[in-house]
mmCIF file of C-alpha atoms and ligand atoms in Angstrom:
data_model
loop_
_atom_site.group_PDB
_atom_site.id
_atom_site.type_symbol
_atom_site.label_atom_id
_atom_site.label_comp_id
_atom_site.label_asym_id
_atom_site.label_seq_id
_atom_site.Cartn_x
_atom_site.Cartn_y
_atom_site.Cartn_z
ATOM 1 C CA MET S 329 216.397 26.641 88.378
ATOM 2 C CA LYS S 330 212.813 29.206 87.249
ATOM 3 C CA ARG S 331 210.304 26.572 86.146
ATOM 4 C CA GLN S 332 207.753 27.017 83.458
ATOM 5 C CA VAL S 333 204.605 26.420 85.548
ATOM 6 C CA VAL S 334 200.826 26.327 84.510
ATOM 7 C CA VAL S 335 198.378 26.283 87.217
ATOM 8 C CA ILE S 336 194.439 25.299 86.256
ATOM 9 C CA GLY S 337 192.166 25.856 88.427
ATOM 10 C CA LEU S 338 192.372 28.751 90.841
ATOM 11 C CA GLY S 339 190.208 27.863 94.524
ATOM 12 C CA ARG S 340 192.447 28.673 97.526
ATOM 13 C CA PHE S 341 194.625 25.829 96.813
ATOM 14 C CA GLY S 342 195.582 27.063 93.232
ATOM 15 C CA VAL S 343 195.856 30.563 94.285
ATOM 16 C CA SER S 344 198.402 29.836 97.326
ATOM 17 C CA LEU S 345 200.021 27.719 95.089
ATOM 18 C CA ALA S 346 200.369 29.741 92.282
ATOM 19 C CA THR S 347 201.236 32.809 93.971
ATOM 20 C CA THR S 348 203.824 31.150 96.141
ATOM 21 C CA LEU S 349 205.029 29.481 93.066
ATOM 22 C CA TYR S 350 205.328 33.288 91.791
ATOM 23 C CA LYS S 351 207.144 35.211 94.733
ATOM 24 C CA MET S 352 209.686 32.172 94.328
ATOM 25 C CA GLY S 353 211.106 33.656 91.172
ATOM 26 C CA HIS S 354 209.039 31.159 88.769
ATOM 27 C CA ASP S 355 207.113 31.844 86.048
ATOM 28 C CA VAL S 356 203.494 31.228 86.320
ATOM 29 C CA LEU S 357 200.704 31.170 83.554
ATOM 30 C CA ALA S 358 197.131 30.937 86.287
ATOM 31 C CA VAL S 359 194.219 29.569 84.021
ATOM 32 C CA ASP S 360 190.316 29.683 84.572
ATOM 33 C CA THR S 361 187.312 29.387 83.666
ATOM 34 C CA ASN S 362 186.308 32.830 86.046
ATOM 35 C CA GLU S 363 186.421 35.885 85.230
ATOM 36 C CA ARG S 364 186.698 37.577 88.139
ATOM 37 C CA ILE S 365 188.934 34.845 89.650
ATOM 38 C CA VAL S 366 191.478 35.573 86.813
ATOM 39 C CA GLN S 367 191.154 39.201 86.830
ATOM 40 C CA GLY S 368 192.132 39.386 90.823
ATOM 41 C CA ILE S 369 195.139 36.853 90.602
ATOM 42 C CA SER S 370 196.545 38.890 87.399
ATOM 43 C CA PRO S 371 198.338 41.084 89.296
ATOM 44 C CA GLU S 372 200.556 38.188 91.627
ATOM 45 C CA VAL S 373 201.577 35.912 88.608
ATOM 46 C CA THR S 374 203.432 36.270 85.810
ATOM 47 C CA HIS S 375 200.140 35.640 83.520
ATOM 48 C CA ALA S 376 196.718 35.033 83.856
ATOM 49 C CA VAL S 377 194.233 33.393 81.547
ATOM 50 C CA GLN S 378 190.437 32.985 81.224
ATOM 51 C CA ALA S 379 190.070 29.399 79.628
ATOM 52 C CA ASP S 380 188.224 26.453 79.830
ATOM 53 C CA ALA S 381 191.708 23.877 80.589
ATOM 54 C CA THR S 382 189.930 20.110 79.617
ATOM 55 C CA ASN S 383 189.416 21.985 75.633
ATOM 56 C CA GLU S 384 192.764 20.836 73.800
ATOM 57 C CA SER S 385 193.268 23.259 71.221
ATOM 58 C CA ILE S 386 192.832 26.249 73.376
ATOM 59 C CA LEU S 387 195.672 24.770 75.387
ATOM 60 C CA ARG S 388 197.903 24.218 72.456
ATOM 61 C CA GLU S 389 197.090 27.774 71.950
ATOM 62 C CA LEU S 390 198.676 28.847 75.287
ATOM 63 C CA GLY S 391 201.406 26.839 74.645
ATOM 64 C CA ILE S 392 201.081 24.468 77.682
ATOM 65 C CA ALA S 393 203.508 21.894 75.756
ATOM 66 C CA ASN S 394 205.828 23.847 76.363
ATOM 67 C CA PHE S 395 205.529 23.857 80.382
ATOM 68 C CA ASP S 396 207.742 22.617 82.750
ATOM 69 C CA VAL S 397 205.601 21.826 85.379
ATOM 70 C CA GLY S 398 201.101 21.892 84.913
ATOM 71 C CA ILE S 399 199.527 21.683 88.325
ATOM 72 C CA VAL S 400 195.875 20.874 87.670
ATOM 73 C CA ALA S 401 194.462 22.319 90.926
ATOM 74 C CA ILE S 402 190.387 21.586 90.031
ATOM 75 C CA GLY S 403 188.792 19.511 93.054
ATOM 76 C CA THR S 404 184.894 19.802 93.163
ATOM 77 C CA GLU S 405 184.521 19.332 89.030
ATOM 78 C CA ILE S 406 186.051 15.529 88.847
ATOM 79 C CA GLU S 407 185.544 15.587 85.376
ATOM 80 C CA ASN S 408 187.402 18.529 84.354
ATOM 81 C CA SER S 409 190.004 17.625 86.351
ATOM 82 C CA VAL S 410 190.763 14.241 84.744
ATOM 83 C CA LEU S 411 190.355 15.413 81.412
ATOM 84 C CA SER S 412 192.768 18.242 82.296
ATOM 85 C CA THR S 413 195.359 15.898 83.726
ATOM 86 C CA ILE S 414 195.266 13.825 80.519
ATOM 87 C CA LEU S 415 195.690 16.937 77.871
ATOM 88 C CA LEU S 416 198.088 18.172 79.925
ATOM 89 C CA LYS S 417 200.199 15.108 79.464
ATOM 90 C CA ARG S 418 198.829 13.978 76.279
ATOM 91 C CA LEU S 419 200.187 17.539 75.397
ATOM 92 C CA GLY S 420 204.023 16.657 76.905
ATOM 93 C CA VAL S 421 204.110 18.646 79.957
ATOM 94 C CA PRO S 422 207.289 16.660 81.797
ATOM 95 C CA TYR S 423 205.987 17.121 85.177
ATOM 96 C CA VAL S 424 202.163 17.018 85.959
ATOM 97 C CA ILE S 425 200.512 17.823 89.886
ATOM 98 C CA ALA S 426 197.216 17.337 90.483
ATOM 99 C CA LYS S 427 194.652 18.083 93.671
ATOM 100 C CA ALA S 428 192.529 14.976 94.233
ATOM 101 C CA GLU S 429 189.390 15.994 96.809
ATOM 102 C CA ASN S 430 189.080 12.414 97.888
ATOM 103 C CA ASN S 431 191.258 8.899 97.920
ATOM 104 C CA LEU S 432 189.180 7.253 94.840
ATOM 105 C CA HIS S 433 190.120 10.682 93.014
ATOM 106 C CA GLY S 434 193.659 10.231 93.962
ATOM 107 C CA ILE S 435 193.400 6.898 92.720
ATOM 108 C CA ILE S 436 192.102 7.913 88.969
ATOM 109 C CA LEU S 437 194.521 10.523 88.605
ATOM 110 C CA GLU S 438 197.793 8.006 89.477
ATOM 111 C CA LYS S 439 196.208 5.677 86.869
ATOM 112 C CA ILE S 440 195.886 8.657 83.921
ATOM 113 C CA GLY S 441 199.148 9.517 84.512
ATOM 114 C CA ALA S 442 199.821 12.321 86.699
ATOM 115 C CA ASP S 443 202.943 12.335 88.256
ATOM 116 C CA LYS S 444 202.350 13.568 91.358
ATOM 117 C CA VAL S 445 198.939 13.757 93.634
ATOM 118 C CA VAL S 446 198.004 16.024 96.478
ATOM 119 C CA HIS S 447 195.743 15.969 98.614
ATOM 120 C CA PRO S 448 195.266 19.682 99.692
ATOM 121 C CA GLU S 449 193.606 18.441 103.255
ATOM 122 C CA ARG S 450 196.733 17.321 104.137
ATOM 123 C CA GLU S 451 199.211 19.221 102.206
ATOM 124 C CA ALA S 452 198.739 23.347 102.136
ATOM 125 C CA GLY S 453 199.946 24.424 99.306
ATOM 126 C CA THR S 454 202.611 26.659 100.201
ATOM 127 C CA ARG S 455 204.312 23.377 100.478
ATOM 128 C CA VAL S 456 203.598 21.454 97.106
ATOM 129 C CA ALA S 457 205.103 24.907 95.889
ATOM 130 C CA HIS S 458 208.333 24.630 98.427
ATOM 131 C CA GLU S 459 209.103 21.123 97.401
ATOM 132 C CA LEU S 460 208.673 21.775 93.628
ATOM 133 C CA PRO S 461 212.292 22.707 92.303
ATOM 134 C CA LEU S 462 213.360 19.618 93.922
ATOM 135 C CA VAL S 463 211.323 16.869 91.770
ATOM 136 C CA ASP S 464 214.623 15.396 91.283
ATOM 137 C CA VAL S 465 215.319 13.959 94.365
ATOM 138 C CA MET S 466 213.746 11.058 95.951
ATOM 139 C CA ASP S 467 212.237 12.267 99.356
ATOM 140 C CA TYR S 468 212.106 15.769 100.852
ATOM 141 C CA ILE S 469 211.344 17.258 103.881
ATOM 142 C CA SER S 470 210.553 21.011 105.006
ATOM 143 C CA VAL S 471 212.021 21.751 108.474
ATOM 144 C CA SER S 472 211.314 25.454 107.779
ATOM 145 C CA PRO S 473 209.890 27.453 104.827
ATOM 146 C CA ARG S 474 213.386 27.643 103.570
ATOM 147 C CA TYR S 475 215.288 25.264 105.076
ATOM 148 C CA GLY S 476 214.765 21.221 103.972
ATOM 149 C CA VAL S 477 216.489 18.161 104.042
ATOM 150 C CA ALA S 478 216.666 15.861 100.292
ATOM 151 C CA MET S 479 217.600 12.019 99.963
ATOM 152 C CA LEU S 480 218.939 11.537 96.550
ATOM 153 C CA THR S 481 221.359 8.989 94.833
ATOM 154 C CA ALA S 482 224.847 10.121 94.598
ATOM 155 C CA LEU S 483 224.546 12.128 91.004
ATOM 156 C CA PRO S 484 227.311 11.222 89.049
ATOM 157 C CA TYR S 485 229.543 14.209 89.172
ATOM 158 C CA PHE S 486 229.548 13.432 92.930
ATOM 159 C CA VAL S 487 231.344 9.921 92.465
ATOM 160 C CA GLY S 488 235.065 9.380 93.303
ATOM 161 C CA LYS S 489 235.459 13.113 95.380
ATOM 162 C CA THR S 490 235.573 13.236 98.729
ATOM 163 C CA ILE S 491 233.165 15.584 100.832
ATOM 164 C CA SER S 492 235.240 17.907 101.009
ATOM 165 C CA GLN S 493 236.969 18.248 96.957
ATOM 166 C CA LEU S 494 232.731 18.855 96.574
ATOM 167 C CA GLU S 495 233.261 21.672 99.025
ATOM 168 C CA LEU S 496 230.454 20.103 100.878
ATOM 169 C CA GLY S 497 229.718 20.381 105.007
ATOM 170 C CA ARG S 498 230.224 23.099 107.483
ATOM 171 C CA GLY S 499 232.695 26.281 105.696
ATOM 172 C CA GLY S 500 231.984 24.799 102.332
ATOM 173 C CA ARG S 501 231.047 26.968 99.388
ATOM 174 C CA TRP S 502 227.447 25.624 99.073
ATOM 175 C CA GLY S 503 225.952 25.877 102.365
ATOM 176 C CA VAL S 504 224.921 22.445 101.989
ATOM 177 C CA ALA S 505 225.913 19.382 104.794
ATOM 178 C CA VAL S 506 226.188 15.958 104.485
ATOM 179 C CA LEU S 507 224.244 14.519 107.243
ATOM 180 C CA LEU S 508 224.058 10.611 106.684
ATOM 181 C CA ILE S 509 225.246 8.588 103.457
ATOM 182 C CA TYR S 510 223.479 4.878 102.746
ATOM 183 C CA ARG S 511 225.993 2.839 101.525
ATOM 184 C CA GLY S 512 223.973 -0.942 100.565
ATOM 185 C CA LYS S 513 223.774 -2.311 104.698
ATOM 186 C CA GLU S 514 226.120 0.304 105.925
ATOM 187 C CA VAL S 515 224.814 3.824 107.415
ATOM 188 C CA ILE S 516 227.972 6.625 107.407
ATOM 189 C CA VAL S 517 226.171 9.320 110.220
ATOM 190 C CA THR S 518 227.549 12.778 109.534
ATOM 191 C CA PRO S 519 230.891 11.600 107.463
ATOM 192 C CA ASP S 520 234.129 13.141 107.821
ATOM 193 C CA ARG S 521 234.987 15.523 105.108
ATOM 194 C CA ALA S 522 237.308 12.931 104.067
ATOM 195 C CA GLU S 523 234.883 10.515 102.790
ATOM 196 C CA THR S 524 235.063 9.467 99.300
ATOM 197 C CA ILE S 525 231.124 9.099 97.527
ATOM 198 C CA LYS S 526 231.111 6.166 95.908
ATOM 199 C CA ALA S 527 228.658 4.981 92.765
ATOM 200 C CA ASN S 528 224.897 4.089 94.365
ATOM 201 C CA ASP S 529 225.298 5.681 97.678
ATOM 202 C CA VAL S 530 222.479 7.521 98.830
ATOM 203 C CA VAL S 531 222.639 11.228 100.256
ATOM 204 C CA ILE S 532 221.159 12.487 102.480
ATOM 205 C CA LEU S 533 221.667 16.590 101.934
ATOM 206 C CA SER S 534 220.541 20.093 104.064
ATOM 207 C CA GLY S 535 220.397 23.320 103.431
ATOM 208 C CA ASP S 536 218.684 26.209 102.740
ATOM 209 C CA ASP S 537 216.282 25.400 99.216
ATOM 210 C CA GLU S 538 218.610 27.681 97.070
ATOM 211 C CA ASN S 539 221.865 25.934 98.215
ATOM 212 C CA LEU S 540 220.324 23.077 98.112
ATOM 213 C CA GLU S 541 219.109 23.684 94.084
ATOM 214 C CA ARG S 542 222.009 25.582 93.206
ATOM 215 C CA LEU S 543 223.674 22.535 94.193
ATOM 216 C CA LEU S 544 222.091 19.554 92.541
ATOM 217 C CA THR S 545 221.747 22.205 89.183
ATOM 218 C CA ALA S 546 225.178 22.449 88.566
ATOM 219 C CA ALA S 547 226.376 19.352 89.439
ATOM 220 C CA LYS S 548 224.081 17.598 87.385
ATOM 221 C CA ARG S 549 225.026 19.799 84.506
ATOM 222 C CA GLY S 550 229.187 18.657 85.727
ATOM 223 C CA ARG S 551 230.143 22.181 86.540
ATOM 224 C CA PRO S 552 229.738 23.212 89.972
ATOM 225 C CA GLY S 553 232.680 25.359 89.718
ATOM 226 C CA GLU S 554 230.073 27.820 88.279
HETATM 227 P P1 LIG T 697 189.653 24.883 97.062
HETATM 228 O O1 LIG T 697 189.130 23.664 98.000
HETATM 229 O O2 LIG T 697 191.159 24.395 96.664
HETATM 230 O O3 LIG T 697 189.422 26.734 97.132
HETATM 231 P P2 LIG T 697 187.928 23.783 95.522
HETATM 232 O O4 LIG T 697 187.916 22.079 95.396
HETATM 233 O O5 LIG T 697 186.780 24.486 95.751
HETATM 234 O O6 LIG T 697 189.297 24.485 95.703
HETATM 235 P P3 LIG T 697 187.186 23.744 92.765
HETATM 236 O O7 LIG T 697 185.535 24.035 92.458
HETATM 237 O O8 LIG T 697 187.460 22.464 92.770
HETATM 238 O O9 LIG T 697 187.842 24.521 93.694
HETATM 239 O O10 LIG T 697 187.293 24.298 91.887
HETATM 240 C C1 LIG T 697 188.734 24.912 91.405
HETATM 241 C C2 LIG T 697 188.924 26.040 89.954
HETATM 242 O O11 LIG T 697 189.241 25.143 89.271
HETATM 243 C C3 LIG T 697 187.015 27.144 90.415
HETATM 244 O O12 LIG T 697 187.965 28.637 90.021
HETATM 245 C C4 LIG T 697 186.903 26.674 88.681
HETATM 246 O O13 LIG T 697 186.367 27.776 88.567
HETATM 247 C C5 LIG T 697 187.934 26.056 88.112
HETATM 248 N N1 LIG T 697 187.661 25.381 86.863
HETATM 249 C C6 LIG T 697 186.899 24.362 87.225
HETATM 250 N N2 LIG T 697 186.370 23.760 85.936
HETATM 251 C C7 LIG T 697 188.039 24.398 84.750
HETATM 252 C C8 LIG T 697 188.151 24.059 83.991
HETATM 253 N N3 LIG T 697 187.482 23.358 82.364
HETATM 254 N N4 LIG T 697 189.139 24.856 83.242
HETATM 255 C C9 LIG T 697 189.827 26.196 84.165
HETATM 256 N N5 LIG T 697 189.494 26.211 85.243
HETATM 257 C C10 LIG T 697 188.466 25.474 85.844
#
């Protein structure tokens, strides 16, 4: 699903994230106080703007409240990072990812309401970008740049249907396999196509990112036939 993403702070991490998200087909607004940096990234994102992200009225003018995801990639200037994160949440951005320079910075970002804190020394910008479309899943492991394994609680659409009816698994139209089902204490490994998904099952799916995203988006709307 195409998302509206604003990336604030265009250091190495911010640039790698913004350009990867744009290549993945998302709408990306890149913001930095440094004019030269803004000009440099401008051909590689949807819009690039020179602005101070600690200024609430500027963020309002940019229409930040309408974005699905905000990424605060300011690191060394911790005060700016904290203020921008608070403002994005206050303006109503539903999912804010903030970059932490160190553990304490990470704790502060969590406390002020960041939905996800990333430590770039541990996670590359491209990996964070890769995970983004799957924010609804409980856990996601990137197997390669395009393939992954996602764990989620069975969506209402899945419940009461067999894997075969859902057209999952080998030869299914979604190109998504069910690797495991956790049902209370029971673990069903590579379930049979006749297995019926029950409420509260936790399922582990594998497939290419696009297929996973397509399946989950359609299933959430309850109309996977489209
Ligand atoms: P990396 O390690 O990813 O290269 P960094 O930690 O070295 O990043 P920082 O110094 O944290 O980079 O800053 C990243 C960018 O954030 C810089 O380009 C800086 O101009 C920008 N920045 C800092 N404060 C603000 C602000 N208030 N509004 C917008 N951009 C800002």
